Structures are given as structure tokens and as C-alpha cells.
PDB file of C-alpha atoms in Angstrom:
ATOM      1  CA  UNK I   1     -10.939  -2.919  23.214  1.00 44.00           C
ATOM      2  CA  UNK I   2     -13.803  -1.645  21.000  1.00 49.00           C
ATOM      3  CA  UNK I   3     -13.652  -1.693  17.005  1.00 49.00           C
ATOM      4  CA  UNK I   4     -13.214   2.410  17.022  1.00 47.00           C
ATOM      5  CA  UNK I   5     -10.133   1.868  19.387  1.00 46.00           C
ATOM      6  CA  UNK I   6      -8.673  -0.272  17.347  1.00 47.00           C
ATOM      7  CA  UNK I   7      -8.561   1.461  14.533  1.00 47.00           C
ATOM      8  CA  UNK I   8      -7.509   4.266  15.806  1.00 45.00           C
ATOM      9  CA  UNK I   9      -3.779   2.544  16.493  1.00 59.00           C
ATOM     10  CA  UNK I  10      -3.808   1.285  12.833  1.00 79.00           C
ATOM     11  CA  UNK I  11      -1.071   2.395   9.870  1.00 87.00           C
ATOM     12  CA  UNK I  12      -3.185   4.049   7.302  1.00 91.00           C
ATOM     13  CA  UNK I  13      -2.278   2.563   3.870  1.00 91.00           C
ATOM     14  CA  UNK I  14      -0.296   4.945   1.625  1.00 85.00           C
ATOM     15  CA  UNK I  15       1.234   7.204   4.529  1.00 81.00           C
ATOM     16  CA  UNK I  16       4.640   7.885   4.307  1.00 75.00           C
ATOM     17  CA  UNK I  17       6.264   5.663   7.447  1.00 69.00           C
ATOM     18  CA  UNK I  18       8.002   8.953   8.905  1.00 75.00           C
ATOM     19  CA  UNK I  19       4.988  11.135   9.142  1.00 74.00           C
ATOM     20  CA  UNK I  20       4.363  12.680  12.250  1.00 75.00           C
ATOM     21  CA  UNK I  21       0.872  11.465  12.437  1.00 75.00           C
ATOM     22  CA  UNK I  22       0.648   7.945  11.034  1.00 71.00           C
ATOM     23  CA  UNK I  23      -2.050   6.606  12.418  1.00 83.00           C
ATOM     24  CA  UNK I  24      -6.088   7.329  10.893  1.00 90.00           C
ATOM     25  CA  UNK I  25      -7.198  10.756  11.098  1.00 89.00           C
ATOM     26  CA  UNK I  26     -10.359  12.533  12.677  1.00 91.00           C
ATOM     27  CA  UNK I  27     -13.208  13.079  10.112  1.00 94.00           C
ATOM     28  CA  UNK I  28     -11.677  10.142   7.937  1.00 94.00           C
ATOM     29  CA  UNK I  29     -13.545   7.063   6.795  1.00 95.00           C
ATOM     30  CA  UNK I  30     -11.612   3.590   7.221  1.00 95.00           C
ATOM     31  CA  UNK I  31     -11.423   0.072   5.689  1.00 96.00           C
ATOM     32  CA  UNK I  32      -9.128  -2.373   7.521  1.00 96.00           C
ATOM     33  CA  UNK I  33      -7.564  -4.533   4.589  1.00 96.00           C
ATOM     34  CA  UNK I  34      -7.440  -8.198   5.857  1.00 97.00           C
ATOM     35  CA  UNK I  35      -5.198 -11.092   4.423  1.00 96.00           C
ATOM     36  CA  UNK I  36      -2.289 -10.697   1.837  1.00 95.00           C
ATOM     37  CA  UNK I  37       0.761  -8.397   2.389  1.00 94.00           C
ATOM     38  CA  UNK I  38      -1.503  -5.496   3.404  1.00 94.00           C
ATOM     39  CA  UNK I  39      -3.125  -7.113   6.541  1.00 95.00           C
ATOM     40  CA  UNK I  40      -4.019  -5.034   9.238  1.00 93.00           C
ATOM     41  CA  UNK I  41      -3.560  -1.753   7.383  1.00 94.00           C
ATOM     42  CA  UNK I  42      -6.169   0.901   6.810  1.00 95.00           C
ATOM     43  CA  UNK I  43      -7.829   1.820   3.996  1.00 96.00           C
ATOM     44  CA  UNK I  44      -9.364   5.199   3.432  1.00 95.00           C
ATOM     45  CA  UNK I  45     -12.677   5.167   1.879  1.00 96.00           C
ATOM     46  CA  UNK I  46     -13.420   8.804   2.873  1.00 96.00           C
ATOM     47  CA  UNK I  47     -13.682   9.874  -0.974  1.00 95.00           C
ATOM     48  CA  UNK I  48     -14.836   6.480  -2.551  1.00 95.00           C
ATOM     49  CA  UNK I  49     -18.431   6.232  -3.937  1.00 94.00           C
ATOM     50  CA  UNK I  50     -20.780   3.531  -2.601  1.00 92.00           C
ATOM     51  CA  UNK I  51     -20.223   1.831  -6.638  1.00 94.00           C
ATOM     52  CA  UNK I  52     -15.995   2.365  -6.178  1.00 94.00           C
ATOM     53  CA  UNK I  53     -16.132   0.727  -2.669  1.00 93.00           C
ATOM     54  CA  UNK I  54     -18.419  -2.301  -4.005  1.00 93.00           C
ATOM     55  CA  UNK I  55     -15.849  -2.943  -6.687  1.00 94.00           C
ATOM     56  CA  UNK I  56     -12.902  -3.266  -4.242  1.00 96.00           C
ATOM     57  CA  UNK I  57      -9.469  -1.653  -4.606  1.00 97.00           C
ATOM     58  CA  UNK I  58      -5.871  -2.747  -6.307  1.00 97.00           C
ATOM     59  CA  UNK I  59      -3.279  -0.993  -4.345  1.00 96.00           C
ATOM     60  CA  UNK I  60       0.342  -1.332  -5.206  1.00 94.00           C
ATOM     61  CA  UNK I  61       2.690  -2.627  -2.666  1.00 93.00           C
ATOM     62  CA  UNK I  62       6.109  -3.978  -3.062  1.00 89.00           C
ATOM     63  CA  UNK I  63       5.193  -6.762  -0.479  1.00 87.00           C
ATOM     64  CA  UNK I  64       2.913  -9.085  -2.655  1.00 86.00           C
ATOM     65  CA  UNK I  65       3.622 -11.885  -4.950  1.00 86.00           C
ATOM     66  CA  UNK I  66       5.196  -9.546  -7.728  1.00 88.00           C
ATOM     67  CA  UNK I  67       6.819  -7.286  -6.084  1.00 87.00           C
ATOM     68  CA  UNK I  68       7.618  -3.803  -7.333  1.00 89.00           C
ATOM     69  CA  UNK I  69       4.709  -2.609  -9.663  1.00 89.00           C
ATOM     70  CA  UNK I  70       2.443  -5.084  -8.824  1.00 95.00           C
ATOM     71  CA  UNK I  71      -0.735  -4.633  -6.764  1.00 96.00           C
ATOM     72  CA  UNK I  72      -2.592  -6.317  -3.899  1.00 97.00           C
ATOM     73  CA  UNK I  73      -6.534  -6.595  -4.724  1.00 97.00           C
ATOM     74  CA  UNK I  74      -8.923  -5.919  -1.585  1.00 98.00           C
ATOM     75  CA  UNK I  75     -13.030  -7.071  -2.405  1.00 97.00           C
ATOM     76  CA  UNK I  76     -15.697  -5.798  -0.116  1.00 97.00           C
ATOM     77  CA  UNK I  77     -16.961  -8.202   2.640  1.00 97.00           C
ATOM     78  CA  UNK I  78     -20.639  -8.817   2.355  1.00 95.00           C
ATOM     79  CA  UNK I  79     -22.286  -7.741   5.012  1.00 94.00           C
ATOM     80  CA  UNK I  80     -19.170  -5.544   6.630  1.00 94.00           C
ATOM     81  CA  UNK I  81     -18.214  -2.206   4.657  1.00 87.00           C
ATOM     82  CA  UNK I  82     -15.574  -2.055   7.681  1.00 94.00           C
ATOM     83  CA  UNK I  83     -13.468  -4.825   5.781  1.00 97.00           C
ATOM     84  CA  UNK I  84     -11.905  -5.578   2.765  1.00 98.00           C
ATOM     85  CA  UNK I  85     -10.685  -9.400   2.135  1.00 98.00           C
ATOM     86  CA  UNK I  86      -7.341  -9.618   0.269  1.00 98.00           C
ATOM     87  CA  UNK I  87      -8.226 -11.957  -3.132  1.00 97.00           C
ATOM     88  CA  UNK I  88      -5.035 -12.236  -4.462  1.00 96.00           C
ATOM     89  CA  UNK I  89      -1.824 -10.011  -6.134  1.00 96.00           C
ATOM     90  CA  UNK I  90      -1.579  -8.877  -9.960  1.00 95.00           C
ATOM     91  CA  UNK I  91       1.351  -7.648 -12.202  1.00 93.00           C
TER      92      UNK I  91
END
């Protein structure tokens, strides 16, 4: 299976879990988040600037170290835009 196929079965980060269509959609752009409590999720970048996608992204889940209010943070991968490498949780 190729990259595109794969994301193409992914959970989009931030969709509600009974939405018809929960997977990415056509025209979007797409992160996959790796590591942490948001691994294997998808990120979309569509909207981000080249400067807000180089600084990474603190995304509030339930699921990480602090639990309700506190945020997962995704950097960059060098040399892969297509990735973002959990680096730890935050209050």
C-alpha cells in the first residue's frame, strides 16, 4: 500500500467520531502526527503557512499526560513535511 492510500483510511484530528465522513477529505492537505497519544492521526495543514507548519502544532487532547486541557505538541520532521514527531504534552 502506497503513502496516498494510507492516508486516505486515516482519522483526521479534530473530527467529531460520528461524522459521516471521518476519514481525510479531497482537496485537503495532511500531516500524519507520529508518537504520543495522537499517533496515527491526521493533521490538516491545508490552511497553515509554510512559517506555522515549521513551528509545529499544540493540539489539545484528553489522552496525553495531563489530561483534560492539556495539549499534545507535534514538531516538523526535517526533511518530511508529511510528518509531525510528537515532543512531549503541556498543561
Amino acid at each position: 500500500m502506497d503513502r496516498d492510500e494510507e492516508l486516505l483510511r486515516g482519522r483526521v484530528y479534530g473530527q467529531d467520531h460520528d461524522d459521516p465522513r471521518p476519514g481525510p477529505r479531497p482537496g485537503r492537505v495532511y500531516a500524519e502526527l507520529v508518537g504520543g497519544p495522537l499517533d496515527g492521526l491526521l493533521l490538516d495543514v491545508t490552511d497553515r503557512t509554510p512559517e506555522r507548519r515549521a513551528a509545529g502544532a499544540a493540539l489539545e487532547t484528553e489522552l496525553g499526560r495531563y489530561g483534560a486541557g492539556g495539549r499534545s505538541l507535534y514538531d516538523p520532521r526535517p526533511g518530511d513535511p508529511g510528518r509531525l514527531d510528537w515532543s512531549g504534552d503541556t498543561p
